[in-house]
Amino acid sequence: MTTINARLGEASKEELFQILVAVCGHATTRAHVEEVLSYLDEKKSQEEAEVAAARRSNRSSTRASSEVSQGSSQASKTVKRTIKLCKMCEKPYEEKKNLSKSCSYHTGHWLIECEKDGFLWFDPVEKAADEFTANPSALRILSCCNAEKDMSKGCTTGKHVAMVVDLPDQATKEIDTGELDSDN
């Protein structure tokens, strides 16, 4: 059976768009996608402002130095900023800004409160009976720090760790904030 990464690597741009729209129907996933897109938009705006500032400084230079500066300005336009997604916290980051405490995440797994016949216990969500997982108001906590869902940023800090996606022609999955290639 083909892995999900290989299947996504073989999908067309239109198919990937349809998959993303379908996945974004889930509120938590949609919020995560919107967060990543907002981060990318912010980085694009910063880069555009830097390019505009470089153009303004080039215009105020003498003609000879201006011609030399424009050559370097063209090079800066083609430089692409690579943003990676962290597999620990699932947030976007830039490697040059990846400090020792940049990432905040949980090391544990989800537990769900189970109650039956006067007994109370916690089971891993993936192993709990349907009667417990079907209850949306059942208490869910993390095994590492007992934090409830959306109540804690993360109990462990460290450097971001890039998500690695094994695609047929690509060793790592990176998000490029530059222009998309026209042949994709």
GROMACS .gro file of N, CA and C in nm, residues 3-16 166-169:
model
   54
    3THR      N    1   0.218   0.492   0.076
    3THR     CA    2   0.207   0.579   0.193
    3THR      C    3   0.136   0.708   0.156
    4ILE      N    4   0.082   0.775   0.257
    4ILE     CA    5   0.010   0.901   0.235
    4ILE      C    6   0.103   1.006   0.176
    5ASN      N    7   0.229   1.008   0.220
    5ASN     CA    8   0.323   1.107   0.167
    5ASN      C    9   0.348   1.086   0.018
    6ALA      N   10   0.362   0.962  -0.024
    6ALA     CA   11   0.383   0.932  -0.165
    6ALA      C   12   0.260   0.970  -0.247
    7ARG      N   13   0.142   0.939  -0.193
    7ARG     CA   14   0.018   0.972  -0.264
    7ARG      C   15   0.002   1.123  -0.280
    8LEU      N   16   0.033   1.199  -0.173
    8LEU     CA   17   0.024   1.345  -0.182
    8LEU      C   18   0.127   1.398  -0.280
    9GLY      N   19   0.245   1.336  -0.285
    9GLY     CA   20   0.349   1.378  -0.378
    9GLY      C   21   0.309   1.359  -0.523
   10GLU      N   22   0.224   1.263  -0.550
   10GLU     CA   23   0.179   1.233  -0.685
   10GLU      C   24   0.052   1.310  -0.725
   11ALA      N   25  -0.014   1.371  -0.629
   11ALA     CA   26  -0.141   1.442  -0.656
   11ALA      C   27  -0.116   1.571  -0.734
   12SER      N   28  -0.212   1.608  -0.816
   12SER     CA   29  -0.202   1.734  -0.891
   12SER      C   30  -0.231   1.852  -0.799
   13LYS      N   31  -0.200   1.970  -0.846
   13LYS     CA   32  -0.224   2.092  -0.768
   13LYS      C   33  -0.373   2.106  -0.737
   14GLU      N   34  -0.459   2.076  -0.834
   14GLU     CA   35  -0.603   2.085  -0.813
   14GLU      C   36  -0.652   1.984  -0.709
   15GLU      N   37  -0.599   1.862  -0.716
   15GLU     CA   38  -0.637   1.760  -0.618
   15GLU      C   39  -0.593   1.800  -0.477
   16LEU      N   40  -0.472   1.854  -0.466
   16LEU     CA   41  -0.423   1.899  -0.335
   16LEU      C   42  -0.509   2.012  -0.280
  166ASP      N   43   0.871   1.243   0.330
  166ASP     CA   44   0.939   1.166   0.226
  166ASP      C   45   0.852   1.163   0.101
  167LEU      N   46   0.890   1.245   0.004
  167LEU     CA   47   0.822   1.248  -0.124
  167LEU      C   48   0.914   1.183  -0.227
  168PRO      N   49   0.860   1.139  -0.339
  168PRO     CA   50   0.944   1.072  -0.438
  168PRO      C   51   1.066   1.153  -0.481
  169ASP      N   52   1.051   1.283  -0.509
  169ASP     CA   53   1.162   1.364  -0.557
  169ASP      C   54   1.207   1.467  -0.456
   0.00000   0.00000   0.00000
